[in-house]
Short mmCIF file of N, CA and C in Angstrom, two decimals:
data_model
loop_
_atom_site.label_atom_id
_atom_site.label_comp_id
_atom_site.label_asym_id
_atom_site.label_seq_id
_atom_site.Cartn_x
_atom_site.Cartn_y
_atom_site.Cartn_z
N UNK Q 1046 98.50 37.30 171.90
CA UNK Q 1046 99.06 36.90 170.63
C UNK Q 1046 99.23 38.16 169.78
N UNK Q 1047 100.13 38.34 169.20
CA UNK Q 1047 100.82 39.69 168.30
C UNK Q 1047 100.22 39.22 166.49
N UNK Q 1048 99.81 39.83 166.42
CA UNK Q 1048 98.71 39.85 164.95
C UNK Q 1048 99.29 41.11 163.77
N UNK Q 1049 99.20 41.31 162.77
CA UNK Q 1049 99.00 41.98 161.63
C UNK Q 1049 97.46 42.80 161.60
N UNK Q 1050 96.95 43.50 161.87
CA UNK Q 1050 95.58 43.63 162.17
C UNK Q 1050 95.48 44.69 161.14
N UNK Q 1051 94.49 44.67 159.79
CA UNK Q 1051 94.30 45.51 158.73
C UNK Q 1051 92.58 45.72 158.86
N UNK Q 1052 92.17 46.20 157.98
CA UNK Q 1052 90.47 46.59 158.27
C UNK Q 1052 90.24 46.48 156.80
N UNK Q 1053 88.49 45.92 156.85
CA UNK Q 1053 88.28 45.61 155.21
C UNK Q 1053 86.61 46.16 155.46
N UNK Q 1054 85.88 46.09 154.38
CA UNK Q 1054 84.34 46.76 154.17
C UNK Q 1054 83.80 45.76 153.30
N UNK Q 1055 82.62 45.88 154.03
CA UNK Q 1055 81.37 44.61 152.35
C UNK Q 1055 81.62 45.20 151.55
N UNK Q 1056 82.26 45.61 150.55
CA UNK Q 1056 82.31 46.26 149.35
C UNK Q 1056 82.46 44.84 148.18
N UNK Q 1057 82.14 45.10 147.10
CA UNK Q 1057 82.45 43.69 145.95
C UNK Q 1057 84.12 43.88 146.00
N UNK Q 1058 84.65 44.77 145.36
CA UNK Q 1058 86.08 44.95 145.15
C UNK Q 1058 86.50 43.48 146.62
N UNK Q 1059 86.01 43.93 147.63
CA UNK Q 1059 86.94 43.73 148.91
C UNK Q 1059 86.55 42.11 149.49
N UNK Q 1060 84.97 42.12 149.21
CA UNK Q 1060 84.63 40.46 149.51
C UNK Q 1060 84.02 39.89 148.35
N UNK Q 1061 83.15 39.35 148.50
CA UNK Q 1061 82.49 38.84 147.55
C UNK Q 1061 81.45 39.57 145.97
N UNK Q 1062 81.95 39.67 145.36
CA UNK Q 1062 81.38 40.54 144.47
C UNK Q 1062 79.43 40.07 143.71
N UNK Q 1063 79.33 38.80 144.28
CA UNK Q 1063 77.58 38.63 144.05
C UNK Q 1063 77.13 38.73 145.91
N UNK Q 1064 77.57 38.29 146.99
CA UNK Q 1064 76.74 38.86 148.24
C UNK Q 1064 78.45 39.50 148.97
N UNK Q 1065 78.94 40.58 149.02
CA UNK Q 1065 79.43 41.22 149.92
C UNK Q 1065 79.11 41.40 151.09
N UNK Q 1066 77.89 40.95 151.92
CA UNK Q 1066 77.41 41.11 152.68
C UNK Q 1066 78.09 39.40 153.66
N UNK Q 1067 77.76 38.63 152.97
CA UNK Q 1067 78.25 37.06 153.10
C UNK Q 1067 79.19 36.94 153.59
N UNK Q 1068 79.86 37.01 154.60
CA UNK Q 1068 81.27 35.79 155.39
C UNK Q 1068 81.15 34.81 154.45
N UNK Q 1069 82.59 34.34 154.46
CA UNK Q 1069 82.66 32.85 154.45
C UNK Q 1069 82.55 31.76 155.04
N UNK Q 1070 82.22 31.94 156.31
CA UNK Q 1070 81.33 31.12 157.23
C UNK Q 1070 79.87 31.36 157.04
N UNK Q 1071 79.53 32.28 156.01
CA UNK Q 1071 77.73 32.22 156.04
C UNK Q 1071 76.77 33.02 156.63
N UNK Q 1072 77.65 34.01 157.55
CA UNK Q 1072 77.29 35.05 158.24
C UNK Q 1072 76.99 36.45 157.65
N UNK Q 1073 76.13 36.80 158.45
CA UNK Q 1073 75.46 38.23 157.32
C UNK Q 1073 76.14 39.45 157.96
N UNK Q 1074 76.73 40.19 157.29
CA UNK Q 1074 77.31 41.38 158.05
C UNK Q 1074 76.43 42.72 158.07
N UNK Q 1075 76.50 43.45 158.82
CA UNK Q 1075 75.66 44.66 158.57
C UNK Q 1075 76.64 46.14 159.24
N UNK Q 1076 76.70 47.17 158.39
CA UNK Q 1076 77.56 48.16 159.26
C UNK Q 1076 77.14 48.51 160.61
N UNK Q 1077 78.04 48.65 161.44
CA UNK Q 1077 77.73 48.88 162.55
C UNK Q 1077 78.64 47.18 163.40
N UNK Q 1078 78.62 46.41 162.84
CA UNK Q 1078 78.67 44.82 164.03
C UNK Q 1078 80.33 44.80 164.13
N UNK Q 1079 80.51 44.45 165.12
CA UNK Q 1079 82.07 44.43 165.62
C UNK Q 1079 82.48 42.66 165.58
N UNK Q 1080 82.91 42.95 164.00
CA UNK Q 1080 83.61 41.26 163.60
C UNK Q 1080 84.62 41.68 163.05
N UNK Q 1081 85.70 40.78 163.21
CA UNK Q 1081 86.98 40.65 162.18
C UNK Q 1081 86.85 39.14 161.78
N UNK Q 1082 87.59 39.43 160.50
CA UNK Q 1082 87.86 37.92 160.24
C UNK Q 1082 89.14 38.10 160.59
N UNK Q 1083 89.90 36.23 160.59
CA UNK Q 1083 91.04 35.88 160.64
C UNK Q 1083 91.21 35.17 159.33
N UNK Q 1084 93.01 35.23 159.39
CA UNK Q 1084 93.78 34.24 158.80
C UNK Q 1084 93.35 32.96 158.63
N UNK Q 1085 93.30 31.93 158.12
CA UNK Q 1085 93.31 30.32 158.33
C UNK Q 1085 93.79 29.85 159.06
N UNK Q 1086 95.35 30.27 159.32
CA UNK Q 1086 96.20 29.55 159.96
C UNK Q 1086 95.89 29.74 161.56
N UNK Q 1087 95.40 30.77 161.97
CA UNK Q 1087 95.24 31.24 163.19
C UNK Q 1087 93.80 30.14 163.48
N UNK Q 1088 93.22 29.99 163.20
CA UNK Q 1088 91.75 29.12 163.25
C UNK Q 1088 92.33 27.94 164.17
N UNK Q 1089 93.32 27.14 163.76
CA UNK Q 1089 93.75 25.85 164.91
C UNK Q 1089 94.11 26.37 165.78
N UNK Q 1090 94.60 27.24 166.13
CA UNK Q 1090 94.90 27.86 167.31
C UNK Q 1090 93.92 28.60 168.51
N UNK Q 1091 92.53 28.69 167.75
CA UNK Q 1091 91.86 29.01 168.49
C UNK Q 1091 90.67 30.25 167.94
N UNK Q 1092 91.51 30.84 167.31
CA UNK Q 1092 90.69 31.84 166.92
C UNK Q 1092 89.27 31.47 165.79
N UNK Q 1093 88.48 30.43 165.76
CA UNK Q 1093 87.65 29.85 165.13
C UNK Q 1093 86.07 30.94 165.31
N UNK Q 1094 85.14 30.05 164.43
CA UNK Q 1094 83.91 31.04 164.38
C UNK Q 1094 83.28 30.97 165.60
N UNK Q 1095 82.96 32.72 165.63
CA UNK Q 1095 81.99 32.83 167.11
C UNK Q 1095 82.65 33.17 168.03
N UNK Q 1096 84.50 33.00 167.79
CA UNK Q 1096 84.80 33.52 168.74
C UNK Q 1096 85.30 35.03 169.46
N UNK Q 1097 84.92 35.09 170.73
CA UNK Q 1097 85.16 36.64 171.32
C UNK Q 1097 86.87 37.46 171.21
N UNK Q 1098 86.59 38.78 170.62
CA UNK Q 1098 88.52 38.69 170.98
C UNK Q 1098 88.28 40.15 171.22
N UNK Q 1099 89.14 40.47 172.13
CA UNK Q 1099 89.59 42.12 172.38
C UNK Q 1099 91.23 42.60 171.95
N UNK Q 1100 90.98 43.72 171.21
CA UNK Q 1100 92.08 43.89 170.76
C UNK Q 1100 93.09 45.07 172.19
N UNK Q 1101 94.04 45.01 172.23
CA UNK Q 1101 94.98 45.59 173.38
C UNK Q 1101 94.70 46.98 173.26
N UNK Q 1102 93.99 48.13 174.01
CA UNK Q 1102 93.81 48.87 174.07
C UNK Q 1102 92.83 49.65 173.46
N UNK Q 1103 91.87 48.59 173.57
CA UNK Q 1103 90.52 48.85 172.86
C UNK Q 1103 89.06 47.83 174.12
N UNK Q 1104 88.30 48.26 174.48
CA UNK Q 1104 87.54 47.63 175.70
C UNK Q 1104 86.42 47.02 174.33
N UNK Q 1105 85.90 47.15 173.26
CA UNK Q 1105 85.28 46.46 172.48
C UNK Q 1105 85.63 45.12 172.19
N UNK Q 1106 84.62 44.21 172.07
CA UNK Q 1106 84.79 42.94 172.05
C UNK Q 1106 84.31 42.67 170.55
N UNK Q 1107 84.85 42.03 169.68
CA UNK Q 1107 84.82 41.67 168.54
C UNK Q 1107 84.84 40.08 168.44
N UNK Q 1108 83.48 39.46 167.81
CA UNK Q 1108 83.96 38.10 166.79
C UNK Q 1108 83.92 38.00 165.61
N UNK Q 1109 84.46 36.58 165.40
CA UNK Q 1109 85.23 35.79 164.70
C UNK Q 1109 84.08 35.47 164.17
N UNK Q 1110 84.00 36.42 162.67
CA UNK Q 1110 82.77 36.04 161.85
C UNK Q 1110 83.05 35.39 160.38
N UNK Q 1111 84.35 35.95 159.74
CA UNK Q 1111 84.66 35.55 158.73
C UNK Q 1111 86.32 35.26 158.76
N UNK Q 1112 86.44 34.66 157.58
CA UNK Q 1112 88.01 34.11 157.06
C UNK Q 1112 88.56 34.48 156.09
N UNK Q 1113 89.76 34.79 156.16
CA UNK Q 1113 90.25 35.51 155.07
C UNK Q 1113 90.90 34.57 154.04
N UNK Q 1114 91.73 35.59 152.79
CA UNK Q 1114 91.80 34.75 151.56
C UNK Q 1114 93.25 33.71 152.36
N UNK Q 1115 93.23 32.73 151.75
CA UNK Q 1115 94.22 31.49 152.29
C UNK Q 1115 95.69 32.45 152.15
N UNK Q 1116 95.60 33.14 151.42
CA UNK Q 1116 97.36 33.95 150.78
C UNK Q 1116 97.60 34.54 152.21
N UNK Q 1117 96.92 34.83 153.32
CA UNK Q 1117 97.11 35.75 154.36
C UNK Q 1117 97.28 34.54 155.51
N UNK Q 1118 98.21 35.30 155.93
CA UNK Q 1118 98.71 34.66 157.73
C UNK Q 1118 99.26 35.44 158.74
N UNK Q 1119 99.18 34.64 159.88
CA UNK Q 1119 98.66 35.56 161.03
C UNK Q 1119 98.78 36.91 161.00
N UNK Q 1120 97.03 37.09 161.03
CA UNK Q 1120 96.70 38.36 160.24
C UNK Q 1120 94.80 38.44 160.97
N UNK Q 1121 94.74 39.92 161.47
CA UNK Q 1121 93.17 39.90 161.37
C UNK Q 1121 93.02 41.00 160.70
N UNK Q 1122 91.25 41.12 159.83
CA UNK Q 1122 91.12 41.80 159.47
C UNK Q 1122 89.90 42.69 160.07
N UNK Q 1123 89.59 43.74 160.61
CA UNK Q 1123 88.82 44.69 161.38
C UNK Q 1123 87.63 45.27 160.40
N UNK Q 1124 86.24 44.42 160.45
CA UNK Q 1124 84.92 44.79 159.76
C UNK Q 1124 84.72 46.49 159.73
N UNK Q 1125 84.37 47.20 159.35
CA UNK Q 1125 84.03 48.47 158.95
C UNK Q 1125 83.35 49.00 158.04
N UNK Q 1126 81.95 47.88 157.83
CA UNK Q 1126 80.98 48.12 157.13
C UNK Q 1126 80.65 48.86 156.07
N UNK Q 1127 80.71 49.77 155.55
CA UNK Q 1127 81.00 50.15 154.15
C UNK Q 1127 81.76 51.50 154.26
N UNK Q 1128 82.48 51.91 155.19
CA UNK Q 1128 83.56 53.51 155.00
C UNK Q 1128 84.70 52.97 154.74
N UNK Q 1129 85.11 52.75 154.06
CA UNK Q 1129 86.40 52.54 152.94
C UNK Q 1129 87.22 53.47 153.73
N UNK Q 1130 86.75 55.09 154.00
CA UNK Q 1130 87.86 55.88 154.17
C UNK Q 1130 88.71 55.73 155.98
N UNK Q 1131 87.56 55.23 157.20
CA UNK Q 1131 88.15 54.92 158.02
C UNK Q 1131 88.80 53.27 157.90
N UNK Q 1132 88.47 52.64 157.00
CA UNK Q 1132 89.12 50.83 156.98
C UNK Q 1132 90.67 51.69 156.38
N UNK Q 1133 90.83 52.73 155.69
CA UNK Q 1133 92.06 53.23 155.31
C UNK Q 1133 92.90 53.99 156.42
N UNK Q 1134 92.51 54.80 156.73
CA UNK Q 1134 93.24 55.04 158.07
C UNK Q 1134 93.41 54.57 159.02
N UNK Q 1135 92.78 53.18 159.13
CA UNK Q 1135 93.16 52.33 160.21
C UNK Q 1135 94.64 51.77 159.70
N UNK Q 1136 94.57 51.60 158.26
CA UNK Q 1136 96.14 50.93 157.63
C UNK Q 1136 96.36 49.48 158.16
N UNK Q 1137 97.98 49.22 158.45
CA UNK Q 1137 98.01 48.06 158.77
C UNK Q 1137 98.92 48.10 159.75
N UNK Q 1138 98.61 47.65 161.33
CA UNK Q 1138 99.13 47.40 162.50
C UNK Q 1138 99.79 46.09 163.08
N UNK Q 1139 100.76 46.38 163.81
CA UNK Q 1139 100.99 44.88 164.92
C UNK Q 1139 100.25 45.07 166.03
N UNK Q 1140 99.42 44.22 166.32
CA UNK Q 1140 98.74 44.47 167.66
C UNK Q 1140 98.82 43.39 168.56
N UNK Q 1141 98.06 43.36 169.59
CA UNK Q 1141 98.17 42.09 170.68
C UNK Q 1141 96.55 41.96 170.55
N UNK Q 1142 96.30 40.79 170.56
CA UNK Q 1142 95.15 40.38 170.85
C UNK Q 1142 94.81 39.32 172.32
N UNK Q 1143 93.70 39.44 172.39
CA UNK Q 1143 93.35 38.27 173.15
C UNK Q 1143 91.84 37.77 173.14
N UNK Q 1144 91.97 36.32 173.51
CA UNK Q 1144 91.06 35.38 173.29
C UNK Q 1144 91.48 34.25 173.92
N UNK Q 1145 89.82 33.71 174.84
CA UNK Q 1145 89.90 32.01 175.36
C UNK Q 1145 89.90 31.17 173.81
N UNK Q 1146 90.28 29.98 174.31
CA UNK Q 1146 89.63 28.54 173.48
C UNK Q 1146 89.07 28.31 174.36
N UNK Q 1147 87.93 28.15 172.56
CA UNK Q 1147 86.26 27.32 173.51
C UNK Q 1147 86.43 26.27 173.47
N UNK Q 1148 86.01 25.39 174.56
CA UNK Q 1148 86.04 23.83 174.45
C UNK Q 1148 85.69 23.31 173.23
N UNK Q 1149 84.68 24.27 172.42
CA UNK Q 1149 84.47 23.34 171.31
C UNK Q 1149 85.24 23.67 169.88
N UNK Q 1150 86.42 24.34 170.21
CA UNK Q 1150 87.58 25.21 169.16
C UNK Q 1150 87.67 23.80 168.60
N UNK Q 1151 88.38 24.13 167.22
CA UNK Q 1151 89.14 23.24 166.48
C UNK Q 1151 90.32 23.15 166.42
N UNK Q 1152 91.33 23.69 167.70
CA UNK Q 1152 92.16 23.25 168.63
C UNK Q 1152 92.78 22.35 169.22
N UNK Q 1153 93.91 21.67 167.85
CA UNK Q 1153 94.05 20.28 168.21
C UNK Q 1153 94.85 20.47 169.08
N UNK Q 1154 95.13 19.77 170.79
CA UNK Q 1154 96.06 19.72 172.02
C UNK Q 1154 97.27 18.55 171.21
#
């Protein structure tokens, strides 16, 4: 699947300004953990919480820890724990991703 793939940091500015640390699924982030959030829209399709994804030319496996603001579509965003200056030089890419659906996705057939 061909994505928008941008990079964001716990920072207040960037998530939540009382726990930045907090997903919106409830999940605690810490620098160093290999999560992106997604879009909303991408979520029925598969990309839901917990799930594994590798981005195309990268052997790191990343999940599906948080969700982004509703204004964004198909779109991931690449965790990078608090360096602002590499979430900036990553910028904003088209990439390919990939990922199963888990039997227990919210994946309506």
């Amino acid at each position: 699947m061909e994505v928008t793939a941008t990079a964001y940091n716990s920072l207040p500015a960037q998530t939540s300004k009382i726990h930045p640390n907090i997903t919106a699924w409830g999940d605690s982030l810490a620098p160093g953990m290999k999560v992106i959030a997604v879009s909303r829209d991408l979520i029925p399709l598969g990309l839901d919480h917990n799930t594994p994804v590798k981005l195309q030319g990268d052997s790191t496996t990343y999940i599906v820890k948080d969700k982004m603001n509703p204004k964004w579509t198909n779109r991931i965003d690449i965790y990078m724990g608090e360096d602002k200056e590499r979430a900036l030089e990553w910028g904003r890419k088209k990439i390919t991703i990939h990922f199963r659906v888990r039997k227990d996705s919210t994946k309506i057939e």
